[in-house]
Amino acid sequence: MDFNPLNLINVDFDEATFLSNRPTSTRQVLAPGVYGLSNGSLNEPWPKTVKLKSILLDWVAAGAQQPEHLLDKLRDDTLPEFGEGSAVPSDVPQEAPISPIFIKNSIYGTRCSTIVAIDALGQGFIVERRFTSNGDTSGETALSFSWRP
Protein backbone atom coordinates (compact mmCIF):
# COMPACT_ATOMS: atom_id res chain seq x y z
CA MET A 1 0.00 0.00 0.00
CA ASP A 2 1.32 3.48 -0.89
CA PHE A 3 1.14 6.36 1.59
CA ASN A 4 1.95 10.03 1.22
CA PRO A 5 5.45 10.96 2.43
CA LEU A 6 5.73 11.19 6.21
CA ASN A 7 8.49 12.47 8.49
CA LEU A 8 7.99 12.27 12.26
CA ILE A 9 10.20 12.95 15.25
CA ASN A 10 8.83 11.18 18.32
CA VAL A 11 10.14 12.31 21.71
CA ASP A 12 9.66 10.49 24.99
CA PHE A 13 11.46 10.86 28.33
CA ASP A 14 14.54 8.87 27.35
CA GLU A 15 15.08 9.40 23.63
CA ALA A 16 14.01 10.96 20.38
CA THR A 17 13.35 8.82 17.32
CA PHE A 18 13.08 9.86 13.70
CA LEU A 19 10.59 7.89 11.60
CA SER A 20 10.04 8.24 7.86
CA ASN A 21 8.54 6.33 4.96
CA ARG A 22 10.72 7.98 2.33
CA PRO A 23 12.33 6.62 0.30
CA THR A 24 11.80 3.47 2.39
CA SER A 25 10.68 2.84 5.96
CA THR A 26 13.27 4.33 8.36
CA ARG A 27 13.60 4.39 12.15
CA GLN A 28 16.60 6.19 13.65
CA VAL A 29 17.29 6.96 17.32
CA LEU A 30 18.63 10.51 17.50
CA ALA A 31 21.64 11.47 19.58
CA PRO A 32 21.37 14.73 21.54
CA GLY A 33 21.78 17.71 19.24
CA VAL A 34 20.01 20.09 16.89
CA TYR A 35 18.31 18.63 13.83
CA GLY A 36 16.53 20.21 10.90
CA LEU A 37 13.62 18.77 8.96
CA SER A 38 11.88 20.25 5.94
CA ASN A 39 10.21 18.44 3.05
CA GLY A 40 13.39 16.45 2.44
CA SER A 41 15.48 14.04 4.47
CA LEU A 42 16.46 14.64 8.10
CA ASN A 43 19.27 17.23 8.29
CA GLU A 44 19.35 17.71 4.52
CA PRO A 45 21.09 21.10 4.16
CA TRP A 46 18.30 22.95 2.38
CA PRO A 47 18.97 26.69 2.69
CA LYS A 48 15.91 27.32 4.85
CA THR A 49 16.77 24.37 7.11
CA VAL A 50 20.34 25.58 7.61
CA LYS A 51 19.07 29.09 8.37
CA LEU A 52 16.47 27.85 10.87
CA LYS A 53 18.98 25.69 12.72
CA SER A 54 21.21 28.74 13.08
CA ILE A 55 18.28 30.83 14.36
CA LEU A 56 17.37 28.12 16.88
CA LEU A 57 20.95 27.79 18.16
CA ASP A 58 21.19 31.58 18.59
CA TRP A 59 17.87 31.59 20.49
CA VAL A 60 19.01 28.80 22.84
CA ALA A 61 22.42 30.46 23.39
CA ALA A 62 20.62 33.70 24.31
CA GLY A 63 18.60 31.95 27.04
CA ALA A 64 15.65 30.51 25.10
CA GLN A 65 13.19 33.20 26.14
CA GLN A 66 10.35 34.75 24.17
CA PRO A 67 9.09 32.13 21.69
CA GLU A 68 7.63 35.04 19.72
CA HIS A 69 11.18 35.65 18.47
CA LEU A 70 11.19 32.20 16.86
CA LEU A 71 7.67 32.66 15.48
CA ASP A 72 8.75 35.94 13.89
CA LYS A 73 11.74 34.20 12.29
CA LEU A 74 9.44 31.46 10.95
CA ARG A 75 7.58 34.27 9.15
CA ASP A 76 10.65 35.10 7.01
CA ASP A 77 9.62 35.05 3.35
CA THR A 78 12.99 36.03 1.85
CA LEU A 79 15.05 33.52 -0.09
CA PRO A 80 18.03 32.25 1.93
CA GLU A 81 21.50 33.25 0.77
CA PHE A 82 23.37 30.19 2.08
CA GLY A 83 23.02 26.42 2.15
CA GLU A 84 22.73 23.87 -0.60
CA GLY A 85 19.86 23.04 -2.88
CA SER A 86 18.07 19.82 -2.00
CA ALA A 87 19.69 16.59 -3.17
CA VAL A 88 16.25 15.22 -3.89
CA PRO A 89 13.39 17.50 -4.94
CA SER A 90 10.49 18.06 -2.57
CA ASP A 91 7.61 15.62 -2.85
CA VAL A 92 5.39 18.65 -3.37
CA PRO A 93 5.43 19.76 -7.03
CA GLN A 94 4.49 23.34 -6.11
CA GLU A 95 7.57 23.83 -3.89
CA ALA A 96 10.50 25.50 -5.59
CA PRO A 97 13.96 23.87 -5.26
CA ILE A 98 15.02 26.82 -3.09
CA SER A 99 12.17 28.29 -1.09
CA PRO A 100 11.81 30.72 1.81
CA ILE A 101 11.00 29.64 5.34
CA PHE A 102 7.49 31.12 5.06
CA ILE A 103 5.73 30.35 1.80
CA LYS A 104 2.96 32.72 0.67
CA ASN A 105 0.83 30.79 -1.79
CA SER A 106 -2.92 30.25 -1.78
CA ILE A 107 -2.59 26.60 -2.83
CA TYR A 108 0.71 25.46 -1.29
CA GLY A 109 1.72 27.80 1.50
CA THR A 110 2.48 28.05 5.19
CA ARG A 111 -0.71 27.70 7.24
CA CYS A 112 0.76 27.54 10.75
CA SER A 113 4.02 27.78 12.67
CA THR A 114 4.44 25.91 15.94
CA ILE A 115 7.05 26.07 18.72
CA VAL A 116 7.27 23.30 21.33
CA ALA A 117 9.85 23.71 24.10
CA ILE A 118 10.54 21.80 27.31
CA ASP A 119 13.16 22.83 29.87
CA ALA A 120 15.35 20.56 32.01
CA LEU A 121 12.72 20.60 34.80
CA GLY A 122 9.96 19.36 32.48
CA GLN A 123 8.17 22.70 32.18
CA GLY A 124 7.08 23.35 28.63
CA PHE A 125 4.98 25.37 26.27
CA ILE A 126 3.40 25.06 22.85
CA VAL A 127 2.72 28.18 20.79
CA GLU A 128 1.05 28.00 17.39
CA ARG A 129 0.45 30.92 15.03
CA ARG A 130 -2.05 30.36 12.21
CA PHE A 131 -2.20 31.99 8.76
CA THR A 132 -4.79 32.46 6.02
CA SER A 133 -4.20 31.36 2.43
CA ASN A 134 -3.02 34.93 1.76
CA GLY A 135 -0.33 34.68 4.47
CA ASP A 136 -2.10 36.94 6.97
CA THR A 137 -2.05 36.00 10.66
CA SER A 138 -5.43 34.54 11.63
CA GLY A 139 -4.84 33.53 15.26
CA GLU A 140 -2.47 32.24 17.90
CA THR A 141 -2.77 29.66 20.68
CA ALA A 142 -0.37 29.22 23.61
CA LEU A 143 -0.44 26.41 26.16
CA SER A 144 1.84 25.64 29.12
CA PHE A 145 2.37 22.13 30.45
CA SER A 146 4.44 20.03 32.81
CA TRP A 147 6.06 16.88 31.45
CA ARG A 148 7.45 14.50 34.03
CA PRO A 149 8.34 10.83 33.81
C-alpha positions as MATLAB code, in Angstrom:
seq = 'MDFNPLNLINVDFDEATFLSNRPTSTRQVLAPGVYGLSNGSLNEPWPKTVKLKSILLDWVAAGAQQPEHLLDKLRDDTLPEFGEGSAVPSDVPQEAPISPIFIKNSIYGTRCSTIVAIDALGQGFIVERRFTSNGDTSGETALSFSWRP';
ca = [
       0.000    0.000    0.000;
       1.316    3.477   -0.890;
       1.140    6.358    1.587;
       1.950   10.026    1.218;
       5.450   10.961    2.432;
       5.731   11.185    6.208;
       8.487   12.469    8.488;
       7.994   12.271   12.256;
      10.199   12.953   15.252;
       8.832   11.184   18.317;
      10.140   12.307   21.713;
       9.662   10.489   24.991;
      11.460   10.855   28.328;
      14.544    8.865   27.346;
      15.084    9.399   23.632;
      14.009   10.958   20.380;
      13.348    8.823   17.322;
      13.076    9.861   13.696;
      10.592    7.889   11.597;
      10.038    8.235    7.861;
       8.541    6.333    4.962;
      10.724    7.984    2.333;
      12.326    6.616    0.305;
      11.805    3.471    2.389;
      10.683    2.841    5.964;
      13.269    4.331    8.365;
      13.596    4.390   12.152;
      16.604    6.192   13.653;
      17.290    6.961   17.316;
      18.628   10.515   17.501;
      21.640   11.470   19.578;
      21.372   14.733   21.544;
      21.783   17.709   19.235;
      20.014   20.088   16.886;
      18.307   18.631   13.828;
      16.529   20.208   10.895;
      13.622   18.770    8.958;
      11.883   20.246    5.937;
      10.210   18.444    3.046;
      13.392   16.449    2.444;
      15.482   14.043    4.467;
      16.458   14.645    8.098;
      19.267   17.235    8.288;
      19.346   17.711    4.524;
      21.086   21.102    4.157;
      18.297   22.946    2.385;
      18.973   26.687    2.689;
      15.911   27.317    4.852;
      16.771   24.366    7.109;
      20.341   25.583    7.606;
      19.066   29.090    8.368;
      16.467   27.852   10.867;
      18.985   25.690   12.717;
      21.207   28.744   13.084;
      18.277   30.830   14.361;
      17.368   28.116   16.884;
      20.946   27.793   18.163;
      21.189   31.581   18.592;
      17.872   31.591   20.492;
      19.009   28.805   22.836;
      22.420   30.460   23.388;
      20.620   33.701   24.307;
      18.604   31.951   27.042;
      15.651   30.505   25.100;
      13.193   33.199   26.145;
      10.347   34.752   24.175;
       9.093   32.134   21.688;
       7.631   35.035   19.715;
      11.177   35.649   18.470;
      11.190   32.199   16.860;
       7.673   32.658   15.484;
       8.751   35.940   13.895;
      11.744   34.203   12.289;
       9.441   31.465   10.954;
       7.575   34.269    9.151;
      10.647   35.098    7.013;
       9.625   35.050    3.354;
      12.992   36.033    1.846;
      15.051   33.521   -0.089;
      18.032   32.254    1.932;
      21.504   33.254    0.767;
      23.372   30.193    2.076;
      23.023   26.420    2.155;
      22.733   23.868   -0.602;
      19.856   23.038   -2.877;
      18.071   19.822   -1.997;
      19.689   16.592   -3.167;
      16.248   15.219   -3.888;
      13.387   17.499   -4.938;
      10.495   18.056   -2.567;
       7.606   15.625   -2.850;
       5.390   18.648   -3.371;
       5.431   19.760   -7.029;
       4.492   23.343   -6.105;
       7.575   23.825   -3.889;
      10.500   25.497   -5.591;
      13.964   23.869   -5.264;
      15.016   26.819   -3.093;
      12.172   28.294   -1.092;
      11.814   30.723    1.809;
      10.995   29.639    5.339;
       7.489   31.120    5.065;
       5.729   30.355    1.798;
       2.961   32.723    0.669;
       0.833   30.794   -1.787;
      -2.924   30.252   -1.780;
      -2.593   26.604   -2.833;
       0.706   25.465   -1.291;
       1.723   27.804    1.496;
       2.479   28.053    5.191;
      -0.712   27.699    7.236;
       0.758   27.536   10.753;
       4.023   27.778   12.671;
       4.436   25.907   15.945;
       7.049   26.067   18.715;
       7.270   23.298   21.328;
       9.849   23.712   24.096;
      10.535   21.798   27.313;
      13.156   22.835   29.866;
      15.347   20.562   32.006;
      12.723   20.604   34.795;
       9.961   19.362   32.482;
       8.172   22.702   32.176;
       7.077   23.347   28.625;
       4.981   25.373   26.268;
       3.401   25.063   22.848;
       2.719   28.181   20.794;
       1.053   27.999   17.392;
       0.452   30.919   15.031;
      -2.047   30.357   12.205;
      -2.203   31.995    8.761;
      -4.786   32.462    6.017;
      -4.202   31.355    2.431;
      -3.015   34.933    1.755;
      -0.332   34.680    4.466;
      -2.101   36.937    6.970;
      -2.047   35.995   10.660;
      -5.429   34.543   11.632;
      -4.837   33.534   15.262;
      -2.473   32.238   17.896;
      -2.768   29.663   20.675;
      -0.371   29.220   23.609;
      -0.438   26.406   26.161;
       1.843   25.639   29.116;
       2.370   22.132   30.445;
       4.437   20.032   32.806;
       6.059   16.881   31.447;
       7.454   14.503   34.029;
       8.340   10.832   33.807;
];
